PDB file of C-alpha atoms in Angstrom:
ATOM      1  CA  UNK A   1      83.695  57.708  49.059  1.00 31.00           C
ATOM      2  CA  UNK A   2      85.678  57.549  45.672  1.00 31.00           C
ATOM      3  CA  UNK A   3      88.181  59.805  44.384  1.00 34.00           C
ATOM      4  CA  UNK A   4      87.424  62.707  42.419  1.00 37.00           C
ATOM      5  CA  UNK A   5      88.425  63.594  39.160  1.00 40.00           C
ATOM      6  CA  UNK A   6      90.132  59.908  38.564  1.00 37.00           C
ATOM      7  CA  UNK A   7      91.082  60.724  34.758  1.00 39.00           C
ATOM      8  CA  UNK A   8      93.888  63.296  35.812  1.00 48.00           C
ATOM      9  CA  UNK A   9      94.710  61.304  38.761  1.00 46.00           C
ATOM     10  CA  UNK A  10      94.351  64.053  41.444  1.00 56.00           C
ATOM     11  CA  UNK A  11      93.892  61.905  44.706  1.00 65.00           C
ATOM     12  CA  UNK A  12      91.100  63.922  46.079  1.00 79.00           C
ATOM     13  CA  UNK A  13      88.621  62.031  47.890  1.00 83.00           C
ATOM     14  CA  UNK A  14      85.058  63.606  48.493  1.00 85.00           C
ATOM     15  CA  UNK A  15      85.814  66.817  46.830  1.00 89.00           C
ATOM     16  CA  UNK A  16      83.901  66.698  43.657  1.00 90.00           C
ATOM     17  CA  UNK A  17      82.155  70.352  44.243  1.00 91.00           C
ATOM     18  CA  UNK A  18      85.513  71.995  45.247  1.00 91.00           C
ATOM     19  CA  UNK A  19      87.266  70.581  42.319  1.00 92.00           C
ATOM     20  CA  UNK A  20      84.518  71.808  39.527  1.00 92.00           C
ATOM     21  CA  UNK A  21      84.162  74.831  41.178  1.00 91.00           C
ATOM     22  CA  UNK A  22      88.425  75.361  40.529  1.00 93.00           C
ATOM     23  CA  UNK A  23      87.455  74.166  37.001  1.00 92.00           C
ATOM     24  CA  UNK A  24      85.832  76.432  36.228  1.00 92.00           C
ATOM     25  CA  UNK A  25      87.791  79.453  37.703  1.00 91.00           C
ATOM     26  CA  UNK A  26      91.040  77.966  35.439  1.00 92.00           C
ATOM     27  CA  UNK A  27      88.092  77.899  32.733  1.00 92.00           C
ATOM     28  CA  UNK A  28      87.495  81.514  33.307  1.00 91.00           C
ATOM     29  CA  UNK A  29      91.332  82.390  33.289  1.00 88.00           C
ATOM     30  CA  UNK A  30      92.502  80.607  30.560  1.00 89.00           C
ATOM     31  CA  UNK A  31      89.525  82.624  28.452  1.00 90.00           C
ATOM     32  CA  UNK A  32      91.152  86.257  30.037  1.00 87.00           C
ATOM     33  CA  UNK A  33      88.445  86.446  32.238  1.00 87.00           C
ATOM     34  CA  UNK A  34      89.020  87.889  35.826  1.00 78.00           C
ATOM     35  CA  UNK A  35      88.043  85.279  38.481  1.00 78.00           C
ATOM     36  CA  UNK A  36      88.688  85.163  42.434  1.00 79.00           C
ATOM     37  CA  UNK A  37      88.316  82.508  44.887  1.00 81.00           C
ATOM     38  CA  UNK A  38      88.295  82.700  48.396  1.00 83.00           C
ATOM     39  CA  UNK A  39      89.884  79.422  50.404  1.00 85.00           C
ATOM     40  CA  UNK A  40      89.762  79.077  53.938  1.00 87.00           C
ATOM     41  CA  UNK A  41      89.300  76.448  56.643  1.00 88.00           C
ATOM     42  CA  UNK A  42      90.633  75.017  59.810  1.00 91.00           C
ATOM     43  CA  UNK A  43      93.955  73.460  59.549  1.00 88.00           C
ATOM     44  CA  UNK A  44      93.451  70.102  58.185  1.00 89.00           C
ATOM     45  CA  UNK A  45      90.833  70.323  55.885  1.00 90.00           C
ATOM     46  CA  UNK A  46      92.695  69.838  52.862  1.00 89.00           C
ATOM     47  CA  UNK A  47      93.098  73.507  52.023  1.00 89.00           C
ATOM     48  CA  UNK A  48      96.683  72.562  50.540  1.00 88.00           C
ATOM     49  CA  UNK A  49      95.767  69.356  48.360  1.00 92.00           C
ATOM     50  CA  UNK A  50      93.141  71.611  46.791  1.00 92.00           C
ATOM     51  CA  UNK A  51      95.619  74.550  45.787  1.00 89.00           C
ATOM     52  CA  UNK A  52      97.691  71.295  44.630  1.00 91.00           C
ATOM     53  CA  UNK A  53      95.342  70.405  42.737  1.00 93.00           C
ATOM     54  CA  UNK A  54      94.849  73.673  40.982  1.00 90.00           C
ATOM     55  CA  UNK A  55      98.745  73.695  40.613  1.00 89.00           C
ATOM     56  CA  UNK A  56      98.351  70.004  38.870  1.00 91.00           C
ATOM     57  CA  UNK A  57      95.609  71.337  36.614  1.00 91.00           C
ATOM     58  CA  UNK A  58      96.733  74.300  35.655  1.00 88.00           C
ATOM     59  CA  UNK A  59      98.317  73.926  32.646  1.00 86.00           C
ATOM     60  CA  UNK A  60      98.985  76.501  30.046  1.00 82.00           C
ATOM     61  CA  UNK A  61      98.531  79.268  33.167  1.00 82.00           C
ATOM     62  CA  UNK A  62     101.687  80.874  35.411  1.00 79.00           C
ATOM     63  CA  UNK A  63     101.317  79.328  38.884  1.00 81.00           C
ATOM     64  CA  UNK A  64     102.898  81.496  42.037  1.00 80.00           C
ATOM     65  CA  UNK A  65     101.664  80.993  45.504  1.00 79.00           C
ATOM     66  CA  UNK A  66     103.335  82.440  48.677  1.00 77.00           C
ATOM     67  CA  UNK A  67     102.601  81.259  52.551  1.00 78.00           C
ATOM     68  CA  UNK A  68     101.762  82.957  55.754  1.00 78.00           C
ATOM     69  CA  UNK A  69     104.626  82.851  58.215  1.00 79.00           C
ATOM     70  CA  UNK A  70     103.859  84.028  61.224  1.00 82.00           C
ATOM     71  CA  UNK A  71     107.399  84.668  62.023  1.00 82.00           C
ATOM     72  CA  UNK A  72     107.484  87.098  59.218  1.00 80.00           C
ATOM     73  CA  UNK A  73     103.899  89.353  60.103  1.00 81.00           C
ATOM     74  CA  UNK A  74     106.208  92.376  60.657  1.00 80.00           C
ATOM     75  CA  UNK A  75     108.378  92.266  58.139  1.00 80.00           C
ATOM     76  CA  UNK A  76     107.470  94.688  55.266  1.00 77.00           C
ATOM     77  CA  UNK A  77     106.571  93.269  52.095  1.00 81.00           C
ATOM     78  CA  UNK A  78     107.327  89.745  53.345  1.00 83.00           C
ATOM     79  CA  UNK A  79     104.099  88.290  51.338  1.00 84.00           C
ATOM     80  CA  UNK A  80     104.692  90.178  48.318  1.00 85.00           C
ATOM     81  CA  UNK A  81     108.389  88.964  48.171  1.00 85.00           C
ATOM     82  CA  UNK A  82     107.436  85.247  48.428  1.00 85.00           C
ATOM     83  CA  UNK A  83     104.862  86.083  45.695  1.00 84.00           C
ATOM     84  CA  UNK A  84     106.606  88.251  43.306  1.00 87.00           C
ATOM     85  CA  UNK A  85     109.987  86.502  43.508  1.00 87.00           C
ATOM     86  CA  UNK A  86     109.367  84.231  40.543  1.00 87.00           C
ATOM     87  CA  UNK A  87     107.924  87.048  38.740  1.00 89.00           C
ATOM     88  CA  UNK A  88     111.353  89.496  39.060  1.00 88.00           C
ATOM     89  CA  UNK A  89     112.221  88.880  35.992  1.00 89.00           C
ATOM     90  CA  UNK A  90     109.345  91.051  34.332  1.00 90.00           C
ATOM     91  CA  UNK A  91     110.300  93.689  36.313  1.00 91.00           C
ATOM     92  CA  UNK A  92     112.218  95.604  33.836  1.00 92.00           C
ATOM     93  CA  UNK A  93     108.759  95.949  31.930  1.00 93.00           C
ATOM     94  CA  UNK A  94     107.465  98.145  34.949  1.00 94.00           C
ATOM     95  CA  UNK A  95     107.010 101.840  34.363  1.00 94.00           C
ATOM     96  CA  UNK A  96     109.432 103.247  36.372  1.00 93.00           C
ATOM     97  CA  UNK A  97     107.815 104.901  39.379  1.00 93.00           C
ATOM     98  CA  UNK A  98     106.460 101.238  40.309  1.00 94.00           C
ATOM     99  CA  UNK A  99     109.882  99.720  39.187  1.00 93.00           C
ATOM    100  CA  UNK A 100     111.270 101.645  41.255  1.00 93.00           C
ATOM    101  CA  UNK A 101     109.223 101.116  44.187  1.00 93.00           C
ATOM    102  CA  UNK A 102     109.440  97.738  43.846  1.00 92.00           C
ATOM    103  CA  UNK A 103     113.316  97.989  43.665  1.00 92.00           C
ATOM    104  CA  UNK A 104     113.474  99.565  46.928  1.00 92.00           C
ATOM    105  CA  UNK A 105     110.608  97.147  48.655  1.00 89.00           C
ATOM    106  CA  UNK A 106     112.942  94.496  48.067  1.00 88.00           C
ATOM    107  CA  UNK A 107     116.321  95.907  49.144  1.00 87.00           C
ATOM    108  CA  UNK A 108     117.729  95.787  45.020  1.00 89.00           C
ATOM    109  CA  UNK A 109     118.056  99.283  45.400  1.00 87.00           C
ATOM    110  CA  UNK A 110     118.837 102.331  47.562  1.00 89.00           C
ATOM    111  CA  UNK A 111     116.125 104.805  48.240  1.00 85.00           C
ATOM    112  CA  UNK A 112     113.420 105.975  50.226  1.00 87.00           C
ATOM    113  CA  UNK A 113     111.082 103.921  51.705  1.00 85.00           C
ATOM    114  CA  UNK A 114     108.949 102.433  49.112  1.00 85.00           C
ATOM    115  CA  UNK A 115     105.474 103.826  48.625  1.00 89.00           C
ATOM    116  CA  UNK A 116     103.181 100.866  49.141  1.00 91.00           C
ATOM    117  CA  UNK A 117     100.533 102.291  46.525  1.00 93.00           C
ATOM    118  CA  UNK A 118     103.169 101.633  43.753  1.00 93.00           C
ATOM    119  CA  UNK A 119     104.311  98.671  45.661  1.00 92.00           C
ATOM    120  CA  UNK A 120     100.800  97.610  44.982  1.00 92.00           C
ATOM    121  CA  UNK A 121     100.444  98.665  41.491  1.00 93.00           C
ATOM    122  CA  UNK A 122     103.754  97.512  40.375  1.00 93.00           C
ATOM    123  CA  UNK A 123     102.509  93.030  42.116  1.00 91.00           C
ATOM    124  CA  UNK A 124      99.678  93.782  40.333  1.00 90.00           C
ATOM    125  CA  UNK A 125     101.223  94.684  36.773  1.00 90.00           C
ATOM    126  CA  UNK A 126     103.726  92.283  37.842  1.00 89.00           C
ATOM    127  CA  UNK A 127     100.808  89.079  38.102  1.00 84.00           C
ATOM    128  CA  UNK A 128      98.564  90.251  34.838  1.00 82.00           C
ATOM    129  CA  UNK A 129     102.002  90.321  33.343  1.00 76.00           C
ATOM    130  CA  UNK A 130     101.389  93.714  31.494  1.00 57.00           C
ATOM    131  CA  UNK A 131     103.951  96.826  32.579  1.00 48.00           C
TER     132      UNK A 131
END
């Protein structure tokens, strides 16, 4: 075996195919095009040292990542919070209503419980960084 994409260093033995493939989706996002990839395994498998990778490589793009905890499966929002919490500054650009649901997802304001159809629209303007 020999490690994969030596020239920037990345340590990843055997994992030429997984590496191109997250090439090419940073390819695709740095040119504004919409990309998803799907990553799952076994514990173990090197899951982690991939998304590494992608955070190592990913220059020029806004990184955020958030963890399952199983601890945390029942707590509203708990995801979203890990995810969005870097982004919270943006969150003045929201239109209101999701600004607002947002607000109250989080605790940062009083209210009503949030509606989780603006909680969703509001991560998502939130991530493509457009309010």
């Amino acid at each position: 075996m020999r490690v994969l994409n030596s020239r920037r260093g990345s340590g990843l033995v055997g994992r030429r195919n997984e590496c191109e493939a997250l090439d090419r989706l940073l390819t695709d996002v740095r040119a504004h095009r919409s990309s998803v990839l799907v990553l799952r395994g076994e514990a173990g498998v090197g899951k982690t040292a991939l998304m590494d990778y992608v955070a190592g490589t990913s220059s020029g793009c806004r990184v955020v990542h958030a963890a399952g905890v199983e601890s945390e499966m029942e707590v509203a929002f708990a995801g979203v919070h890990q995810l969005c919490a870097p982004l919270l500054d943006r969150m003045e650009d929201l239109p209101g209503p999701q600004r607002d649901a947002l607000g109250t997802a989080f605790g940062l304001v009083a209210g009503a419980p949030a509606d989780r159809f603006l909680v969703g629209l509001a991560v998502l303007s939130l991530v493509v960084g457009r309010g």
